[in-house]
mmCIF file with all atom_site columns, C-alpha atoms in Angstrom:
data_model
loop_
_atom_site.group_PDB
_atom_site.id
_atom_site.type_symbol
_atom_site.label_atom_id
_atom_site.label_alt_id
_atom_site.label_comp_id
_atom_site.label_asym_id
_atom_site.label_entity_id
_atom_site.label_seq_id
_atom_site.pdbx_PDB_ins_code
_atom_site.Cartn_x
_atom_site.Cartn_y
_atom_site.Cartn_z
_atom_site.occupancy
_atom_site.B_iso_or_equiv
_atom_site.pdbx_formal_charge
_atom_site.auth_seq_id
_atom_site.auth_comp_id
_atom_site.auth_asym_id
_atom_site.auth_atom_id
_atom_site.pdbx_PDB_model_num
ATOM 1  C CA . UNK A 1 1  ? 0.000  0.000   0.000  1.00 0.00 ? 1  UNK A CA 1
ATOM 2  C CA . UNK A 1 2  ? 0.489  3.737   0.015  1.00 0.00 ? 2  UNK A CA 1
ATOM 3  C CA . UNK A 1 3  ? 1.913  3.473   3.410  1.00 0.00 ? 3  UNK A CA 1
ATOM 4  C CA . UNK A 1 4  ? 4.396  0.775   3.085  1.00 0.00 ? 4  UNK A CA 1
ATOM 5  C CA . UNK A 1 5  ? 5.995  2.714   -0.204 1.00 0.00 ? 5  UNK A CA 1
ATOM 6  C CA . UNK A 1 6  ? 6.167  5.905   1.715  1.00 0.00 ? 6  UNK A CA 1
ATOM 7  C CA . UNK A 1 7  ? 8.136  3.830   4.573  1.00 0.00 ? 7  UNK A CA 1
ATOM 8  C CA . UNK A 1 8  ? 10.266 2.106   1.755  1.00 0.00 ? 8  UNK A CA 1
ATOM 9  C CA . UNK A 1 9  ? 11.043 5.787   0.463  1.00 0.00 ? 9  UNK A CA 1
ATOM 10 C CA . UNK A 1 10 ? 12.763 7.046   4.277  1.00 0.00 ? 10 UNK A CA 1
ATOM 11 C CA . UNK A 1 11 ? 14.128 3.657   4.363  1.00 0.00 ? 11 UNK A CA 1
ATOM 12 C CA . UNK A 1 12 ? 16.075 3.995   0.985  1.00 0.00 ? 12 UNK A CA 1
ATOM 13 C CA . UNK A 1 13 ? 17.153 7.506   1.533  1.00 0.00 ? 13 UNK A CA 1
ATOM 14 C CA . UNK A 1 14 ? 18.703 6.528   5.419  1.00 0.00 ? 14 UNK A CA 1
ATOM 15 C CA . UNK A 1 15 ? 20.216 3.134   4.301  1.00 0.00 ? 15 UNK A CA 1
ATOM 16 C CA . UNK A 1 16 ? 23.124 2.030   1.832  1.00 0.00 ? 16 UNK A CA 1
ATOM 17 C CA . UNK A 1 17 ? 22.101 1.269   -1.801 1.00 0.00 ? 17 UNK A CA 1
ATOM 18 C CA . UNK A 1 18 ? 23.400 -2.352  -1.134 1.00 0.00 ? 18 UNK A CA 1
ATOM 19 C CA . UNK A 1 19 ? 21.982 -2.625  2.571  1.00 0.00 ? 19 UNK A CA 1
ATOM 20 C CA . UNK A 1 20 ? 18.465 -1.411  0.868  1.00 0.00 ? 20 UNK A CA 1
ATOM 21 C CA . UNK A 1 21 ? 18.391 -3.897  -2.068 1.00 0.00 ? 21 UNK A CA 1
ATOM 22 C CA . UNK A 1 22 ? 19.236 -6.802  -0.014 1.00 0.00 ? 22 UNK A CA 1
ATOM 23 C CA . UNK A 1 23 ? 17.576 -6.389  3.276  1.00 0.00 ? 23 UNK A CA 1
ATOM 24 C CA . UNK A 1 24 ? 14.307 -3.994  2.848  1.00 0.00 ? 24 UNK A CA 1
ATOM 25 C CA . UNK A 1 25 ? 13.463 -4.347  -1.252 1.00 0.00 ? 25 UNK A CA 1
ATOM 26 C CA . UNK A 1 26 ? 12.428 -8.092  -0.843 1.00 0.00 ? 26 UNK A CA 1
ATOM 27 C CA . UNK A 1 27 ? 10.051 -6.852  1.358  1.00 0.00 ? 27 UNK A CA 1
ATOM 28 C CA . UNK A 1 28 ? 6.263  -6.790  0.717  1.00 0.00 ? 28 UNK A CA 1
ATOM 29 C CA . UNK A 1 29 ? 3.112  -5.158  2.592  1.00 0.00 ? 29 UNK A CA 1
ATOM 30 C CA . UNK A 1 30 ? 0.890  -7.791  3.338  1.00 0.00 ? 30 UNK A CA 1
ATOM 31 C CA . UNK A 1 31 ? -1.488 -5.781  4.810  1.00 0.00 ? 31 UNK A CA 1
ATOM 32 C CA . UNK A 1 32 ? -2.384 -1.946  6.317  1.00 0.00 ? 32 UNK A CA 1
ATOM 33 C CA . UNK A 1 33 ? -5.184 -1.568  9.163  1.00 0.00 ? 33 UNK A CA 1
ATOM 34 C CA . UNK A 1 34 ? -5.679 1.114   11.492 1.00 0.00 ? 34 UNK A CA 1
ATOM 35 C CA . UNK A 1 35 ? -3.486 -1.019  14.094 1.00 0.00 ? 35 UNK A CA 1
ATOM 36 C CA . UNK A 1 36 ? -0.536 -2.718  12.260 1.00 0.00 ? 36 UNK A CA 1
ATOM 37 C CA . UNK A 1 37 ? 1.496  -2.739  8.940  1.00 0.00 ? 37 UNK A CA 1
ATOM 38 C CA . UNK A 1 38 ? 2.000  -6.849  8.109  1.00 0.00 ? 38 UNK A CA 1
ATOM 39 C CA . UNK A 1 39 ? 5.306  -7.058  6.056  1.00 0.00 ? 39 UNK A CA 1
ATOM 40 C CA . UNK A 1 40 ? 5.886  -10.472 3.954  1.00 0.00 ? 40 UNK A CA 1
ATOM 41 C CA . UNK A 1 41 ? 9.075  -11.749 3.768  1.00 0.00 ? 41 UNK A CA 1
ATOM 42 C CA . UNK A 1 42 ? 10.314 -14.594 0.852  1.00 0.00 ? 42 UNK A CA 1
ATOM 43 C CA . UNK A 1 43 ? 11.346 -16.887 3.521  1.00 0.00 ? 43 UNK A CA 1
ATOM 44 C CA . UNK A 1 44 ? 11.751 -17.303 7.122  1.00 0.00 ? 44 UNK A CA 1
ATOM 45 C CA . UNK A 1 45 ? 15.681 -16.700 6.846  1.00 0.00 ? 45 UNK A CA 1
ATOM 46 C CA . UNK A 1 46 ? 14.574 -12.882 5.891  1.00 0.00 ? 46 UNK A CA 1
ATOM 47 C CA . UNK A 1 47 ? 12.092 -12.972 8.291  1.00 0.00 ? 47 UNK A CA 1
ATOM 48 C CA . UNK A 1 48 ? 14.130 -13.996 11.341 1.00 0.00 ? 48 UNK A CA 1
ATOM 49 C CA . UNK A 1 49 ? 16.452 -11.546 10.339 1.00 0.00 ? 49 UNK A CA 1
ATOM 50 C CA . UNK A 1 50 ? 14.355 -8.173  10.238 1.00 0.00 ? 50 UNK A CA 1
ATOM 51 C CA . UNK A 1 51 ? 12.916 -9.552  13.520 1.00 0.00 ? 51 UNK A CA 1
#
């Protein structure tokens, strides 16, 4: 969602090019409620790392 690409945009402006593409561009919003942002990772190695 709108959200999610707004939060990708700060992200890729504070991070390293190569930090961005590997660790945050994978990344996918699952879902946007009033109470949470649900990101998708492609597997649970990328998801126990941003946890």
């Amino acid at each position: 969602g709108m959200l999610w690409n707004t939060i990708k945009k700060s992200l890729h402006k504070a991070l390293p090019e190569n930090e961005f593409g590997l660790w945050i561009e994978p990344l996918s919003c699952e879902r946007v409620n009033d109470r949470e942002l649900r990101i998708s990772a492609p597997d649970r190695f990328f998801r126990a790392w941003i946890e």
